[in-house]
mmCIF file of C-alpha atoms in Angstrom:
data_model
loop_
_atom_site.group_PDB
_atom_site.id
_atom_site.type_symbol
_atom_site.label_atom_id
_atom_site.label_comp_id
_atom_site.label_asym_id
_atom_site.label_seq_id
_atom_site.Cartn_x
_atom_site.Cartn_y
_atom_site.Cartn_z
ATOM 1 C CA MET A 41 49.607 190.373 65.960
ATOM 2 C CA SER A 42 47.208 191.916 68.432
ATOM 3 C CA ASN A 43 44.250 190.762 66.303
ATOM 4 C CA ARG A 44 45.423 187.150 66.553
ATOM 5 C CA LEU A 45 45.572 187.011 70.318
ATOM 6 C CA PRO A 46 41.835 186.630 70.868
ATOM 7 C CA ILE A 47 41.700 183.909 68.251
ATOM 8 C CA LEU A 48 44.642 182.091 69.826
ATOM 9 C CA ALA A 49 43.104 182.443 73.249
ATOM 10 C CA PHE A 50 39.821 181.021 71.984
ATOM 11 C CA ILE A 51 41.574 178.109 70.312
ATOM 12 C CA GLY A 52 43.554 177.466 73.512
ATOM 13 C CA ALA A 53 40.396 177.505 75.564
ATOM 14 C CA VAL A 54 38.704 175.060 73.190
ATOM 15 C CA LEU A 55 41.710 172.774 73.338
ATOM 16 C CA LEU A 56 41.768 172.870 77.108
ATOM 17 C CA PHE A 57 38.055 172.130 77.215
ATOM 18 C CA LEU A 58 38.464 169.206 74.851
ATOM 19 C CA LEU A 59 41.391 167.914 76.901
ATOM 20 C CA TYR A 60 39.407 168.266 80.145
ATOM 21 C CA SER A 61 36.433 166.473 78.587
ATOM 22 C CA ALA A 62 38.616 163.633 77.365
ATOM 23 C CA ILE A 63 40.304 162.906 80.701
ATOM 24 C CA PHE A 64 38.892 161.096 83.724
ATOM 25 C CA VAL A 65 40.523 159.762 86.888
ATOM 26 C CA VAL A 66 39.796 156.505 88.699
ATOM 27 C CA ASN A 67 41.038 156.229 92.295
ATOM 28 C CA GLU A 68 41.764 153.055 94.259
ATOM 29 C CA ARG A 69 38.211 152.820 95.691
ATOM 30 C CA GLN A 70 36.457 153.158 92.322
ATOM 31 C CA GLN A 71 35.742 151.454 89.030
ATOM 32 C CA ALA A 72 34.657 153.226 85.884
ATOM 33 C CA ILE A 73 32.298 152.229 83.078
ATOM 34 C CA VAL A 74 32.762 154.078 79.778
ATOM 35 C CA LEU A 75 29.497 154.443 77.881
ATOM 36 C CA ARG A 76 29.276 155.512 74.254
ATOM 37 C CA PHE A 77 25.788 156.440 73.188
ATOM 38 C CA GLY A 78 24.433 154.357 76.091
ATOM 39 C CA GLU A 79 26.466 151.241 75.285
ATOM 40 C CA ILE A 80 29.343 149.944 77.433
ATOM 41 C CA VAL A 81 32.565 150.245 75.500
ATOM 42 C CA ASP A 82 35.113 149.872 78.291
ATOM 43 C CA VAL A 83 35.486 149.137 82.003
ATOM 44 C CA LYS A 84 38.360 150.537 84.050
ATOM 45 C CA THR A 85 39.054 148.590 87.253
ATOM 46 C CA GLU A 86 42.554 149.846 87.981
ATOM 47 C CA PRO A 87 43.246 153.307 89.451
ATOM 48 C CA GLY A 88 44.825 155.857 87.128
ATOM 49 C CA LEU A 89 44.342 158.587 84.516
ATOM 50 C CA TYR A 90 42.313 157.595 81.436
ATOM 51 C CA PHE A 91 41.152 159.187 78.190
ATOM 52 C CA LYS A 92 37.837 159.062 76.419
ATOM 53 C CA MET A 93 36.112 160.863 73.611
ATOM 54 C CA PRO A 94 35.100 164.397 74.538
ATOM 55 C CA PHE A 95 31.689 165.974 74.272
ATOM 56 C CA ALA A 96 29.934 163.851 76.856
ATOM 57 C CA PHE A 97 26.953 166.188 76.639
ATOM 58 C CA LEU A 98 26.515 164.953 73.060
ATOM 59 C CA GLU A 99 26.424 161.348 74.373
ATOM 60 C CA ALA A 100 29.800 160.682 72.780
ATOM 61 C CA ASP A 101 31.464 159.091 75.830
ATOM 62 C CA ASN A 102 30.090 159.099 79.380
ATOM 63 C CA VAL A 103 31.832 157.710 82.464
ATOM 64 C CA GLN A 104 29.886 156.103 85.300
ATOM 65 C CA ILE A 105 31.827 155.664 88.538
ATOM 66 C CA ILE A 106 31.167 152.411 90.415
ATOM 67 C CA GLU A 107 32.271 151.585 93.986
ATOM 68 C CA ASP A 108 35.230 149.237 94.258
ATOM 69 C CA ARG A 109 35.130 148.595 98.027
ATOM 70 C CA ILE A 110 33.211 146.336 100.369
ATOM 71 C CA LEU A 111 29.743 147.716 100.996
ATOM 72 C CA ARG A 112 27.368 146.910 103.829
ATOM 73 C CA PHE A 113 23.622 146.474 103.619
ATOM 74 C CA ASP A 114 21.580 146.210 106.862
ATOM 75 C CA LEU A 115 18.192 144.559 107.116
ATOM 76 C CA ASP A 116 16.310 145.087 110.408
ATOM 77 C CA ASP A 117 13.248 143.545 112.072
ATOM 78 C CA ILE A 118 12.850 140.531 109.803
ATOM 79 C CA ARG A 119 10.001 138.379 111.150
ATOM 80 C CA VAL A 120 10.941 134.689 110.894
ATOM 81 C CA GLN A 121 9.239 131.522 112.102
ATOM 82 C CA VAL A 122 11.299 128.697 113.617
ATOM 83 C CA SER A 123 10.548 124.985 113.416
ATOM 84 C CA GLY A 124 8.616 125.101 116.700
ATOM 85 C CA GLY A 125 6.100 127.526 115.204
ATOM 86 C CA LYS A 126 7.091 130.619 117.175
ATOM 87 C CA PHE A 127 8.037 133.916 115.544
ATOM 88 C CA TYR A 128 11.219 135.888 116.143
ATOM 89 C CA GLU A 129 12.654 139.190 114.956
ATOM 90 C CA VAL A 130 16.072 139.101 113.304
ATOM 91 C CA ASP A 131 18.501 141.894 112.398
ATOM 92 C CA ALA A 132 21.125 140.957 109.786
ATOM 93 C CA PHE A 133 23.567 142.576 107.389
ATOM 94 C CA ILE A 134 25.383 141.662 104.171
ATOM 95 C CA ALA A 135 28.927 142.607 103.264
ATOM 96 C CA TYR A 136 29.294 142.637 99.453
ATOM 97 C CA SER A 137 31.272 144.152 96.617
ATOM 98 C CA ILE A 138 30.595 144.943 92.954
ATOM 99 C CA SER A 139 32.569 142.224 91.204
ATOM 100 C CA ASP A 140 31.268 142.671 87.620
ATOM 101 C CA PRO A 141 30.590 146.295 86.656
ATOM 102 C CA ARG A 142 29.163 145.319 83.247
ATOM 103 C CA VAL A 143 26.513 143.016 84.748
ATOM 104 C CA PHE A 144 25.881 145.516 87.527
ATOM 105 C CA ARG A 145 25.215 148.247 84.910
ATOM 106 C CA GLN A 146 22.982 146.021 82.811
ATOM 107 C CA ALA A 147 20.983 144.585 85.774
ATOM 108 C CA VAL A 148 20.332 147.664 87.892
ATOM 109 C CA SER A 149 21.709 150.521 85.764
ATOM 110 C CA GLY A 150 24.619 150.829 88.183
ATOM 111 C CA SER A 151 22.327 151.803 91.101
ATOM 112 C CA VAL A 152 23.433 150.533 94.518
ATOM 113 C CA GLN A 153 20.043 151.388 96.006
ATOM 114 C CA LEU A 154 18.206 149.306 93.399
ATOM 115 C CA ALA A 155 20.610 146.398 93.899
ATOM 116 C CA GLU A 156 20.056 146.460 97.672
ATOM 117 C CA GLN A 157 16.286 146.451 97.188
ATOM 118 C CA ARG A 158 16.614 143.210 95.243
ATOM 119 C CA LEU A 159 18.998 141.757 97.831
ATOM 120 C CA ARG A 160 16.507 142.596 100.585
ATOM 121 C CA THR A 161 13.921 140.232 99.102
ATOM 122 C CA ARG A 162 16.433 137.422 98.640
ATOM 123 C CA LEU A 163 17.935 137.852 102.121
ATOM 124 C CA ASP A 164 14.496 137.870 103.734
ATOM 125 C CA ALA A 165 13.575 134.624 101.954
ATOM 126 C CA ALA A 166 16.912 132.965 102.798
ATOM 127 C CA LEU A 167 16.646 133.827 106.499
ATOM 128 C CA ARG A 168 13.083 132.537 106.669
ATOM 129 C CA ARG A 169 14.111 129.250 105.078
ATOM 130 C CA VAL A 170 17.178 128.721 107.289
ATOM 131 C CA TYR A 171 15.354 129.571 110.510
ATOM 132 C CA GLY A 172 12.328 127.536 109.491
ATOM 133 C CA LEU A 173 14.447 124.373 109.446
ATOM 134 C CA ARG A 174 15.782 124.920 112.992
ATOM 135 C CA GLY A 175 14.740 125.871 116.487
ATOM 136 C CA PHE A 176 15.425 129.183 118.173
ATOM 137 C CA GLU A 177 18.284 127.723 120.208
ATOM 138 C CA ALA A 178 20.292 127.064 117.033
ATOM 139 C CA ALA A 179 20.864 130.813 116.528
ATOM 140 C CA LEU A 180 22.405 130.979 120.010
ATOM 141 C CA SER A 181 24.661 127.941 119.632
ATOM 142 C CA GLU A 182 27.697 126.947 117.575
ATOM 143 C CA GLU A 183 25.311 126.213 114.694
ATOM 144 C CA ARG A 184 24.944 129.969 114.153
ATOM 145 C CA ALA A 185 28.052 130.119 111.939
ATOM 146 C CA SER A 186 26.813 127.334 109.668
ATOM 147 C CA MET A 187 23.431 129.096 109.416
ATOM 148 C CA MET A 188 25.161 132.248 108.192
ATOM 149 C CA ARG A 189 27.179 130.303 105.621
ATOM 150 C CA GLU A 190 23.978 128.676 104.394
ATOM 151 C CA VAL A 191 22.289 132.077 103.995
ATOM 152 C CA ALA A 192 25.321 133.387 102.092
ATOM 153 C CA GLU A 193 25.267 130.378 99.751
ATOM 154 C CA ASP A 194 21.581 131.013 99.057
ATOM 155 C CA LEU A 195 22.320 134.655 98.205
ATOM 156 C CA ARG A 196 25.349 134.142 95.963
ATOM 157 C CA PRO A 197 23.514 133.124 92.742
ATOM 158 C CA ALA A 198 21.111 136.067 93.041
ATOM 159 C CA ALA A 199 23.971 138.425 93.860
ATOM 160 C CA ALA A 200 26.021 137.173 90.898
ATOM 161 C CA SER A 201 23.094 137.923 88.579
ATOM 162 C CA LEU A 202 23.392 141.537 89.771
ATOM 163 C CA GLY A 203 27.161 141.657 89.320
ATOM 164 C CA LEU A 204 27.756 141.426 93.085
ATOM 165 C CA GLU A 205 29.886 139.158 95.251
ATOM 166 C CA ILE A 206 28.734 138.229 98.770
ATOM 167 C CA LYS A 207 31.603 138.564 101.208
ATOM 168 C CA ASP A 208 29.795 137.755 104.439
ATOM 169 C CA VAL A 209 26.384 137.510 106.065
ATOM 170 C CA ARG A 210 25.941 138.160 109.781
ATOM 171 C CA ILE A 211 23.047 138.149 112.218
ATOM 172 C CA ARG A 212 23.189 141.047 114.645
ATOM 173 C CA ARG A 213 20.152 140.201 116.751
ATOM 174 C CA THR A 214 17.673 137.381 117.239
ATOM 175 C CA ASP A 215 14.894 138.286 119.622
ATOM 176 C CA LEU A 216 11.392 137.236 120.557
ATOM 177 C CA THR A 217 8.458 139.129 119.152
ATOM 178 C CA ALA A 218 6.301 141.010 121.662
ATOM 179 C CA GLU A 219 3.564 138.367 121.821
ATOM 180 C CA VAL A 220 6.007 135.453 121.970
ATOM 181 C CA SER A 221 8.036 137.290 124.618
ATOM 182 C CA GLN A 222 4.919 137.650 126.788
ATOM 183 C CA GLN A 223 4.015 134.002 126.270
ATOM 184 C CA THR A 224 7.555 132.947 127.175
ATOM 185 C CA TYR A 225 7.473 135.158 130.257
ATOM 186 C CA ASP A 226 4.135 133.685 131.342
ATOM 187 C CA ARG A 227 5.405 130.145 130.790
ATOM 188 C CA MET A 228 8.603 130.799 132.744
ATOM 189 C CA LYS A 229 6.581 132.430 135.522
ATOM 190 C CA ALA A 230 4.258 129.409 135.712
ATOM 191 C CA GLU A 231 7.250 127.056 135.806
ATOM 192 C CA ARG A 232 8.893 129.066 138.591
ATOM 193 C CA LEU A 233 5.640 129.153 140.582
ATOM 194 C CA ALA A 234 5.218 125.401 140.172
ATOM 195 C CA GLU A 235 8.811 124.840 141.252
ATOM 196 C CA ALA A 236 8.280 127.109 144.279
ATOM 197 C CA GLU A 237 5.145 125.156 145.219
ATOM 198 C CA ARG A 238 7.053 121.882 144.918
ATOM 199 C CA LEU A 239 9.770 123.244 147.175
ATOM 200 C CA ARG A 240 7.197 124.457 149.699
ATOM 201 C CA ALA A 241 5.473 121.047 149.638
ATOM 202 C CA ARG A 242 8.800 119.324 150.246
ATOM 203 C CA GLY A 243 9.477 121.759 153.087
ATOM 204 C CA ARG A 244 6.092 121.083 154.648
ATOM 205 C CA GLU A 245 6.665 117.347 154.323
ATOM 206 C CA ALA A 246 10.119 117.600 155.893
ATOM 207 C CA ALA A 247 8.719 119.837 158.674
ATOM 208 C CA ALA A 248 5.962 117.292 159.398
ATOM 209 C CA ARG A 249 8.541 114.485 159.596
ATOM 210 C CA ILE A 250 10.783 116.500 161.891
ATOM 211 C CA ARG A 251 7.826 117.550 164.055
ATOM 212 C CA ALA A 252 6.581 113.951 164.314
ATOM 213 C CA ARG A 253 10.051 112.725 165.189
ATOM 214 C CA ALA A 254 10.414 115.485 167.801
ATOM 215 C CA ASP A 255 6.986 114.666 169.300
ATOM 216 C CA ARG A 256 7.905 110.996 169.452
ATOM 217 C CA GLU A 257 11.194 111.818 171.113
ATOM 218 C CA VAL A 258 9.362 114.063 173.609
ATOM 219 C CA VAL A 259 6.992 111.207 174.487
ATOM 220 C CA GLU A 260 9.882 108.767 174.777
ATOM 221 C CA ILE A 261 11.963 111.141 176.893
ATOM 222 C CA THR A 262 8.960 112.013 179.102
ATOM 223 C CA ALA A 263 8.091 108.342 179.557
ATOM 224 C CA ALA A 264 11.684 107.507 180.370
ATOM 225 C CA ALA A 265 11.840 110.395 182.855
ATOM 226 C CA GLN A 266 8.580 109.351 184.477
ATOM 227 C CA ARG A 267 9.791 105.780 184.691
ATOM 228 C CA GLU A 268 13.054 106.933 186.201
ATOM 229 C CA ALA A 269 11.119 109.196 188.624
ATOM 230 C CA GLU A 270 8.879 106.329 189.654
ATOM 231 C CA ILE A 271 11.915 104.151 190.201
ATOM 232 C CA LEU A 272 13.632 106.843 192.249
ATOM 233 C CA ARG A 273 10.405 107.559 194.148
ATOM 234 C CA GLY A 274 10.007 103.875 194.931
ATOM 235 C CA GLU A 275 13.585 103.620 196.022
ATOM 236 C CA GLY A 276 13.070 106.705 198.226
ATOM 237 C CA GLU A 277 9.908 105.248 199.712
ATOM 238 C CA GLY A 278 11.758 102.034 200.363
ATOM 239 C CA GLU A 279 14.627 103.852 202.026
ATOM 240 C CA ARG A 280 12.162 105.916 204.088
ATOM 241 C CA ASN A 281 10.288 102.802 205.200
ATOM 242 C CA ALA A 282 13.575 101.142 206.040
ATOM 243 C CA ILE A 283 14.586 104.167 208.101
ATOM 244 C CA PHE A 284 11.193 104.142 209.863
ATOM 245 C CA ALA A 285 11.490 100.412 210.501
ATOM 246 C CA GLU A 286 14.971 100.830 211.882
ATOM 247 C CA ALA A 287 13.834 103.736 214.077
ATOM 248 C CA PHE A 288 10.836 101.714 215.312
ATOM 249 C CA SER A 289 13.051 98.776 216.131
ATOM 250 C CA ARG A 290 15.399 100.959 218.118
ATOM 251 C CA ASP A 291 12.789 102.848 220.183
ATOM 252 C CA ALA A 292 9.177 101.882 219.595
ATOM 253 C CA ASP A 293 7.765 104.371 222.121
ATOM 254 C CA PHE A 294 9.608 107.320 220.678
ATOM 255 C CA PHE A 295 8.570 106.281 217.172
ATOM 256 C CA GLU A 296 4.929 106.188 218.239
ATOM 257 C CA PHE A 297 5.313 109.619 219.839
ATOM 258 C CA TYR A 298 6.969 111.043 216.703
ATOM 259 C CA ARG A 299 4.283 109.682 214.433
ATOM 260 C CA SER A 300 1.532 111.122 216.676
ATOM 261 C CA MET A 301 3.192 114.556 216.658
ATOM 262 C CA ALA A 302 3.401 114.399 212.890
ATOM 263 C CA ALA A 303 -0.265 113.485 212.738
ATOM 264 C CA TYR A 304 -1.182 116.409 215.015
ATOM 265 C CA ARG A 305 0.775 118.802 212.776
ATOM 266 C CA GLU A 306 -0.930 117.567 209.659
ATOM 267 C CA ALA A 307 -4.421 117.511 211.186
ATOM 268 C CA LEU A 308 -4.349 120.755 213.156
ATOM 269 C CA ASN A 309 -2.101 122.910 210.978
ATOM 270 C CA ALA A 310 -4.811 124.036 208.533
ATOM 271 C CA SER A 311 -7.070 126.848 209.809
ATOM 272 C CA GLY A 312 -10.832 126.309 209.886
ATOM 273 C CA THR A 313 -10.527 122.553 210.549
ATOM 274 C CA THR A 314 -13.121 121.075 212.904
ATOM 275 C CA MET A 315 -12.682 117.635 214.521
ATOM 276 C CA LEU A 316 -15.246 115.802 216.663
ATOM 277 C CA LEU A 317 -13.448 113.179 218.713
ATOM 278 C CA SER A 318 -13.937 111.424 222.033
ATOM 279 C CA PRO A 319 -11.579 112.675 224.761
ATOM 280 C CA ASP A 320 -10.402 109.172 225.417
ATOM 281 C CA SER A 321 -9.705 108.647 221.730
ATOM 282 C CA GLU A 322 -6.458 106.978 220.859
ATOM 283 C CA PHE A 323 -5.645 110.079 218.784
ATOM 284 C CA PHE A 324 -5.312 112.269 221.968
ATOM 285 C CA ARG A 325 -3.413 109.842 224.086
ATOM 286 C CA PHE A 326 -0.258 112.013 224.015
ATOM 287 C CA PHE A 327 -2.142 115.237 224.831
ATOM 288 C CA ASN A 328 -2.337 114.589 228.587
ATOM 289 C CA ASP A 329 0.477 112.172 229.061
ATOM 290 C CA ALA A 330 3.846 112.154 227.335
ATOM 291 C CA GLN A 331 3.873 108.406 227.839
ATOM 292 C CA GLY A 332 0.714 108.054 225.755
ATOM 293 C CA THR A 333 -1.534 106.622 228.569
ATOM 294 C CA ALA A 334 -5.115 107.937 228.676
ATOM 295 C CA PRO A 335 -6.336 109.429 232.055
ATOM 296 C CA SER A 336 -8.740 107.296 234.120
ATOM 297 C CA GLY A 337 -12.447 108.164 233.961
ATOM 298 C CA ALA A 338 -12.072 109.890 230.662
ATOM 299 C CA ALA A 339 -14.535 107.542 229.073
ATOM 300 C CA SER A 340 -17.412 108.991 231.137
ATOM 301 C CA GLN A 341 -16.960 112.507 229.749
ATOM 302 C CA GLY A 342 -18.832 113.817 226.746
ATOM 303 C CA GLY A 343 -17.345 114.473 223.310
ATOM 304 C CA ALA A 344 -14.867 117.260 222.905
ATOM 305 C CA ALA A 345 -14.593 119.739 220.102
ATOM 306 C CA ASN A 346 -11.271 121.200 219.002
ATOM 307 C CA GLN A 347 -11.320 124.207 216.691
#
């Protein structure tokens, strides 16, 4: 009995190894391709426990696990040209899933990396075509969604040939290239400078109109004031003459005396004034006599000087 135990243990171990080699598990995020001597014999798309022929190392049955979830592939810095001729840089991504494991295995040997390399070329071409038919503003408007649907439709035949299904295509960024950005900046700067110059020209024109109107109003107001002053001055002169006339009519002698005193004040008030007059001049008739009568014999005297 003791001699049989090693044999039984060996047999048990071989059985366990065969059982382990014949079992494989597929979870809910996976698909499985069963290969027998390199040929696809079965595809498991539902999660569960499955059996296959053992001895995979002898190429009897191999199992290749394939993703059964939505995958994402990003493509950055794609250089596209819009209808206006300018170039832009676009970042986009594709959401896809492996819909046909058999085709996926046959097309790219079940390699996700190889499949994405082929999608990169198709996505680049589709984006260039879609952007080339439109202007830059389309990617920033409501037309963006239709552009993405158009890119997805372009990709679907190529993706189906790889066993893939395109779920969605999105653009993450659309931006100017460095040279186009500088050109756009220079153009916007020139437009703003031109607009500023137009505003300054309008301001100078408005200032000239306001200044001319103000100068005209100054002239008009000054002329009106001068006219009013002349009128008032004339009226004042008239009133003064009327007062003088009335005073003269009331007392002619006093009026003559008053006017002579005023003349003396005006003539003799300034210092350094020299007058050469005859003593019997009518100008001095109130000097010797308050009545204004010149003294007798004054005509025989010489001229007098008053400093």
